[in-house]
Short mmCIF file of C-alpha atoms in Angstrom, two decimals:
data_model
loop_
_atom_site.label_atom_id
_atom_site.label_comp_id
_atom_site.label_asym_id
_atom_site.label_seq_id
_atom_site.Cartn_x
_atom_site.Cartn_y
_atom_site.Cartn_z
CA MET A 1109 -11.02 -8.47 8.25
CA ALA A 1110 -9.13 -5.82 10.20
CA HIS A 1111 -7.76 -2.51 8.91
CA PHE A 1112 -4.21 -1.28 9.39
CA ILE A 1113 -2.62 2.10 8.80
CA LEU A 1114 0.98 2.33 7.65
CA THR A 1115 2.62 5.73 8.03
CA TYR A 1116 6.13 6.44 6.80
CA GLY A 1117 8.64 9.06 5.74
CA TYR A 1118 11.12 8.94 2.89
CA ASN A 1119 14.86 8.46 2.97
CA ASP A 1120 16.91 10.78 0.77
CA THR A 1121 17.68 8.37 -2.05
CA PRO A 1122 17.39 8.37 -5.84
CA LEU A 1123 15.69 4.97 -5.50
CA ARG A 1124 12.46 6.74 -4.59
CA ALA A 1125 11.96 7.98 -8.16
CA GLU A 1126 13.66 4.99 -9.76
CA LYS A 1127 11.51 2.39 -7.99
CA ARG A 1128 8.23 4.34 -7.92
CA PRO A 1129 6.74 2.31 -10.82
CA ASP A 1130 7.50 -0.92 -8.91
CA HIS A 1131 5.96 0.55 -5.73
CA LEU A 1132 2.82 1.57 -7.63
CA GLU A 1133 2.62 -1.85 -9.29
CA HIS A 1134 2.77 -3.46 -5.84
CA LEU A 1135 -0.05 -1.19 -4.62
CA ALA A 1136 -2.14 -1.99 -7.71
CA LYS A 1137 -1.73 -5.72 -7.00
CA LEU A 1138 -2.80 -5.20 -3.39
CA LYS A 1139 -5.86 -3.27 -4.61
CA ALA A 1140 -6.77 -6.01 -7.06
CA ASP A 1141 -6.42 -8.59 -4.28
CA GLY A 1142 -8.66 -6.56 -1.96
CA ALA A 1143 -5.86 -5.82 0.53
CA LEU A 1144 -5.44 -2.11 -0.26
CA VAL A 1145 -8.08 0.34 0.92
CA LEU A 1146 -6.35 3.69 0.34
CA ALA A 1147 -2.83 4.93 -0.33
CA GLY A 1148 -1.06 8.15 -1.12
CA PRO A 1149 1.59 10.68 -0.20
CA LEU A 1150 1.11 13.45 2.33
CA ALA A 1151 0.39 16.84 0.77
CA ASP A 1152 3.85 18.11 1.73
CA LEU A 1153 5.41 14.96 0.17
CA SER A 1154 7.32 14.21 3.38
CA GLY A 1155 5.85 10.71 3.60
CA GLY A 1156 2.75 8.70 2.94
CA ILE A 1157 -0.10 6.67 4.37
CA ILE A 1158 -1.36 3.27 3.29
CA VAL A 1159 -4.54 1.68 4.65
CA LEU A 1160 -4.57 -2.10 4.38
CA ALA A 1161 -7.20 -4.77 4.98
CA ALA A 1162 -5.73 -7.95 6.46
CA ASP A 1163 -6.63 -10.79 8.79
CA ASP A 1164 -4.12 -9.77 11.45
CA LEU A 1165 -1.01 -7.71 12.12
CA ALA A 1166 1.33 -10.44 10.86
CA SER A 1167 -0.52 -10.54 7.53
CA ALA A 1168 -0.38 -6.75 7.22
CA GLU A 1169 3.34 -6.79 8.03
CA ALA A 1170 3.87 -9.35 5.27
CA LEU A 1171 2.12 -7.07 2.75
CA VAL A 1172 4.34 -4.15 3.78
CA ALA A 1173 7.46 -6.33 3.56
CA GLN A 1174 6.65 -7.15 -0.10
CA ASP A 1175 6.70 -3.46 -1.12
CA PRO A 1176 9.85 -2.53 -3.09
CA TYR A 1177 10.02 0.74 -1.12
CA THR A 1178 10.27 -1.29 2.09
CA GLN A 1179 12.73 -3.81 0.67
CA LEU A 1180 15.07 -1.07 -0.60
CA ASP A 1181 14.72 1.21 2.47
CA VAL A 1182 13.19 4.00 0.42
CA THR A 1183 10.85 4.58 3.35
CA LYS A 1184 11.79 5.27 6.96
CA ASP A 1185 10.03 5.58 10.30
CA ARG A 1186 7.47 3.01 9.21
CA GLU A 1187 4.69 2.51 11.72
CA LEU A 1188 1.95 -0.06 11.22
CA LYS A 1189 -1.02 -0.03 13.57
CA GLU A 1190 -4.42 -1.66 13.60
CA TRP A 1191 -7.17 0.89 13.04
CA LYS A 1192 -10.63 0.48 14.51
CA ILE A 1193 -12.92 2.31 12.08
CA THR A 1194 -15.99 3.74 13.78
CA VAL A 1195 -17.62 5.73 10.97
CA GLY A 1196 -17.33 5.41 7.22
CA LEU A 1197 -16.35 1.78 6.94
CA PRO A 1198 -15.08 1.07 3.42
CA SER A 1199 -17.34 -1.12 1.32
#
């Protein structure tokens, strides 16, 4: 299982607040399925970071594509990269 980091900013849209429960529900499902390692907004609330566990980049991209924030363009400047963890591997 590989790890992937998704970084993103937010578009200026009322959908961010309106669809937040759906976004959080999606993250909770990923967590329950073992695909979500960590997630949360940046301290300045300009964007967020999600760490995913997936077999490959295509699988991680599919998880991101299922997020309501992605589907509704609530997020922008999305960047998904494989992350090679050296220390502190999640259990």
